[in-house]
């Protein structure tokens, strides 16, 4: 309610918010970095389509971070170590 009450741009702060929750392990016993679950809440002022589940095909969390940076106007093509980042996720944006 508090985020919705704060005017920002053409809407509210809530309209422009994106919350990311990431599990650091896909399988806790082996500390696997495969098949991680990433949960995005909000759509960053319409930058992301919501209400769906995507299989990102083994892409890195750095690719997800690149997509988030791009949604907020940061035009970087990689995030973190470029060796582990292919660029923004193609099916994530609206």
Short mmCIF file of N, CA and C in Angstrom, two decimals, residues 15-84:
data_model
loop_
_atom_site.label_atom_id
_atom_site.label_comp_id
_atom_site.label_asym_id
_atom_site.label_seq_id
_atom_site.Cartn_x
_atom_site.Cartn_y
_atom_site.Cartn_z
N UNK A 15 4.12 0.58 -9.37
CA UNK A 15 4.07 0.28 -10.81
C UNK A 15 5.46 0.10 -11.41
N UNK A 16 6.45 0.77 -10.86
CA UNK A 16 7.81 0.75 -11.39
C UNK A 16 8.73 -0.23 -10.69
N UNK A 17 8.20 -0.96 -9.73
CA UNK A 17 9.01 -1.85 -8.90
C UNK A 17 9.19 -3.22 -9.54
N UNK A 18 10.37 -3.79 -9.31
CA UNK A 18 10.64 -5.17 -9.66
C UNK A 18 11.41 -5.77 -8.49
N UNK A 19 10.91 -6.88 -7.98
CA UNK A 19 11.58 -7.58 -6.88
C UNK A 19 12.07 -8.90 -7.43
N UNK A 20 13.33 -9.23 -7.16
CA UNK A 20 13.94 -10.47 -7.61
C UNK A 20 14.24 -11.35 -6.41
N UNK A 21 13.78 -12.59 -6.48
CA UNK A 21 14.13 -13.59 -5.48
C UNK A 21 14.81 -14.73 -6.22
N UNK A 22 16.01 -15.10 -5.79
CA UNK A 22 16.78 -16.14 -6.46
C UNK A 22 17.29 -17.13 -5.42
N UNK A 23 17.08 -18.40 -5.70
CA UNK A 23 17.70 -19.43 -4.89
C UNK A 23 19.12 -19.61 -5.40
N UNK A 24 20.07 -19.70 -4.50
CA UNK A 24 21.46 -19.82 -4.96
C UNK A 24 21.85 -21.24 -5.34
N UNK A 25 20.99 -22.21 -5.05
CA UNK A 25 21.28 -23.60 -5.42
C UNK A 25 20.06 -24.23 -6.06
N UNK A 26 20.26 -24.96 -7.16
CA UNK A 26 19.17 -25.69 -7.80
C UNK A 26 18.88 -26.99 -7.09
N UNK A 27 19.86 -27.52 -6.41
CA UNK A 27 19.74 -28.78 -5.67
C UNK A 27 20.63 -28.64 -4.45
N UNK A 28 20.05 -28.56 -3.28
CA UNK A 28 20.81 -28.17 -2.08
C UNK A 28 21.85 -29.19 -1.64
N UNK A 29 21.61 -30.47 -1.82
CA UNK A 29 22.58 -31.46 -1.34
C UNK A 29 23.91 -31.36 -2.08
N UNK A 30 23.87 -31.13 -3.38
CA UNK A 30 25.10 -31.04 -4.16
C UNK A 30 25.53 -29.63 -4.46
N UNK A 31 24.79 -28.64 -3.94
CA UNK A 31 25.07 -27.23 -4.18
C UNK A 31 25.16 -26.93 -5.68
N UNK A 32 24.28 -27.53 -6.44
CA UNK A 32 24.25 -27.37 -7.89
C UNK A 32 23.78 -25.98 -8.27
N UNK A 33 24.44 -25.40 -9.27
CA UNK A 33 24.02 -24.12 -9.81
C UNK A 33 23.10 -24.27 -11.01
N UNK A 34 22.68 -25.52 -11.30
CA UNK A 34 21.79 -25.78 -12.43
C UNK A 34 20.33 -25.70 -11.99
N UNK A 35 19.47 -25.37 -12.93
CA UNK A 35 18.02 -25.34 -12.70
C UNK A 35 17.62 -24.45 -11.52
N UNK A 36 18.20 -23.26 -11.47
CA UNK A 36 17.86 -22.32 -10.42
C UNK A 36 16.47 -21.74 -10.67
N UNK A 37 15.76 -21.46 -9.60
CA UNK A 37 14.46 -20.82 -9.71
C UNK A 37 14.64 -19.33 -9.47
N UNK A 38 14.19 -18.53 -10.41
CA UNK A 38 14.23 -17.08 -10.29
C UNK A 38 12.80 -16.59 -10.27
N UNK A 39 12.44 -15.81 -9.29
CA UNK A 39 11.09 -15.28 -9.18
C UNK A 39 11.14 -13.76 -9.30
N UNK A 40 10.45 -13.23 -10.29
CA UNK A 40 10.33 -11.79 -10.46
C UNK A 40 8.93 -11.37 -10.05
N UNK A 41 8.83 -10.39 -9.18
CA UNK A 41 7.54 -9.86 -8.76
C UNK A 41 7.48 -8.41 -9.20
N UNK A 42 6.48 -8.10 -9.99
CA UNK A 42 6.36 -6.78 -10.58
C UNK A 42 6.85 -6.85 -12.03
N UNK A 43 6.70 -5.74 -12.73
CA UNK A 43 7.11 -5.78 -14.13
C UNK A 43 7.95 -4.59 -14.55
N UNK A 44 8.48 -3.84 -13.61
CA UNK A 44 9.39 -2.73 -13.91
C UNK A 44 8.77 -1.77 -14.92
N UNK A 45 7.62 -1.26 -14.58
CA UNK A 45 6.90 -0.29 -15.43
C UNK A 45 6.58 -0.86 -16.81
N UNK A 46 6.18 -2.13 -16.84
CA UNK A 46 5.78 -2.76 -18.09
C UNK A 46 6.90 -3.34 -18.92
N UNK A 47 8.10 -3.38 -18.39
CA UNK A 47 9.25 -3.91 -19.13
C UNK A 47 9.21 -5.44 -19.26
N UNK A 48 8.59 -6.11 -18.30
CA UNK A 48 8.53 -7.56 -18.31
C UNK A 48 7.08 -8.03 -18.35
N UNK A 49 6.82 -9.09 -19.11
CA UNK A 49 5.49 -9.71 -19.10
C UNK A 49 5.42 -10.58 -17.86
N UNK A 50 4.31 -10.53 -17.16
CA UNK A 50 4.18 -11.29 -15.92
C UNK A 50 3.19 -12.43 -16.08
N UNK A 51 3.05 -13.23 -15.02
CA UNK A 51 2.07 -14.30 -15.00
C UNK A 51 2.45 -15.50 -15.85
N UNK A 52 3.72 -15.82 -15.92
CA UNK A 52 4.14 -16.97 -16.73
C UNK A 52 5.37 -17.62 -16.13
N UNK A 53 5.64 -18.82 -16.57
CA UNK A 53 6.83 -19.57 -16.17
C UNK A 53 7.67 -19.78 -17.42
N UNK A 54 8.95 -19.47 -17.32
CA UNK A 54 9.87 -19.62 -18.45
C UNK A 54 10.96 -20.63 -18.13
N UNK A 55 11.37 -21.37 -19.11
CA UNK A 55 12.56 -22.20 -19.01
C UNK A 55 13.65 -21.43 -19.73
N UNK A 56 14.64 -20.97 -19.01
CA UNK A 56 15.69 -20.13 -19.59
C UNK A 56 16.84 -20.95 -20.16
N UNK A 57 16.66 -22.25 -20.26
CA UNK A 57 17.62 -23.10 -20.96
C UNK A 57 19.03 -23.07 -20.43
N UNK A 58 19.19 -23.05 -19.13
CA UNK A 58 20.53 -23.09 -18.54
C UNK A 58 21.27 -21.77 -18.55
N UNK A 59 20.57 -20.69 -18.84
CA UNK A 59 21.23 -19.38 -18.85
C UNK A 59 21.62 -18.98 -17.44
N UNK A 60 22.57 -18.10 -17.35
CA UNK A 60 23.15 -17.66 -16.09
C UNK A 60 22.30 -16.60 -15.40
N UNK A 61 22.42 -16.52 -14.08
CA UNK A 61 21.75 -15.46 -13.34
C UNK A 61 22.33 -14.11 -13.76
N UNK A 62 23.56 -14.08 -14.27
CA UNK A 62 24.14 -12.84 -14.81
C UNK A 62 23.35 -12.36 -16.02
N UNK A 63 22.81 -13.30 -16.83
CA UNK A 63 21.96 -12.92 -17.96
C UNK A 63 20.68 -12.27 -17.46
N UNK A 64 20.13 -12.80 -16.37
CA UNK A 64 18.94 -12.20 -15.77
C UNK A 64 19.25 -10.79 -15.26
N UNK A 65 20.38 -10.63 -14.59
CA UNK A 65 20.76 -9.31 -14.09
C UNK A 65 20.97 -8.32 -15.25
N UNK A 66 21.51 -8.79 -16.36
CA UNK A 66 21.67 -7.93 -17.54
C UNK A 66 20.30 -7.46 -18.02
N UNK A 67 19.33 -8.37 -18.07
CA UNK A 67 17.97 -8.02 -18.49
C UNK A 67 17.37 -6.97 -17.57
N UNK A 68 17.57 -7.11 -16.28
CA UNK A 68 17.04 -6.14 -15.31
C UNK A 68 17.71 -4.78 -15.50
N UNK A 69 19.02 -4.77 -15.68
CA UNK A 69 19.72 -3.50 -15.93
C UNK A 69 19.16 -2.82 -17.17
N UNK A 70 18.98 -3.59 -18.24
CA UNK A 70 18.44 -3.04 -19.49
C UNK A 70 17.05 -2.46 -19.28
N UNK A 71 16.21 -3.12 -18.48
CA UNK A 71 14.85 -2.65 -18.22
C UNK A 71 14.84 -1.29 -17.54
N UNK A 72 15.88 -1.01 -16.77
CA UNK A 72 15.97 0.27 -16.07
C UNK A 72 16.89 1.26 -16.78
N UNK A 73 17.15 1.01 -18.07
CA UNK A 73 17.87 1.98 -18.88
C UNK A 73 19.37 1.87 -18.88
N UNK A 74 19.93 0.85 -18.27
CA UNK A 74 21.38 0.63 -18.30
C UNK A 74 21.66 -0.30 -19.47
N UNK A 75 22.33 0.18 -20.48
CA UNK A 75 22.46 -0.52 -21.76
C UNK A 75 23.59 -1.54 -21.81
N UNK A 76 24.09 -1.99 -20.68
CA UNK A 76 25.17 -2.98 -20.67
C UNK A 76 24.72 -4.28 -21.34
N UNK A 77 25.65 -4.99 -21.97
CA UNK A 77 25.36 -6.26 -22.63
C UNK A 77 25.75 -7.45 -21.75
N UNK A 78 26.51 -7.21 -20.68
CA UNK A 78 26.87 -8.27 -19.75
C UNK A 78 26.80 -7.74 -18.33
N UNK A 79 26.78 -8.66 -17.38
CA UNK A 79 26.76 -8.33 -15.96
C UNK A 79 27.72 -9.30 -15.28
N UNK A 80 28.59 -8.79 -14.45
CA UNK A 80 29.55 -9.66 -13.79
C UNK A 80 30.64 -10.11 -14.75
N UNK A 81 31.09 -11.33 -14.58
CA UNK A 81 32.14 -11.88 -15.42
C UNK A 81 31.59 -12.20 -16.80
N UNK A 82 32.06 -11.54 -17.85
CA UNK A 82 31.54 -11.78 -19.21
C UNK A 82 31.66 -13.23 -19.67
N UNK A 83 32.57 -13.98 -19.08
CA UNK A 83 32.72 -15.40 -19.46
C UNK A 83 31.49 -16.22 -19.09
N UNK A 84 30.69 -15.72 -18.14
CA UNK A 84 29.51 -16.44 -17.67
C UNK A 84 28.21 -15.73 -18.05
#
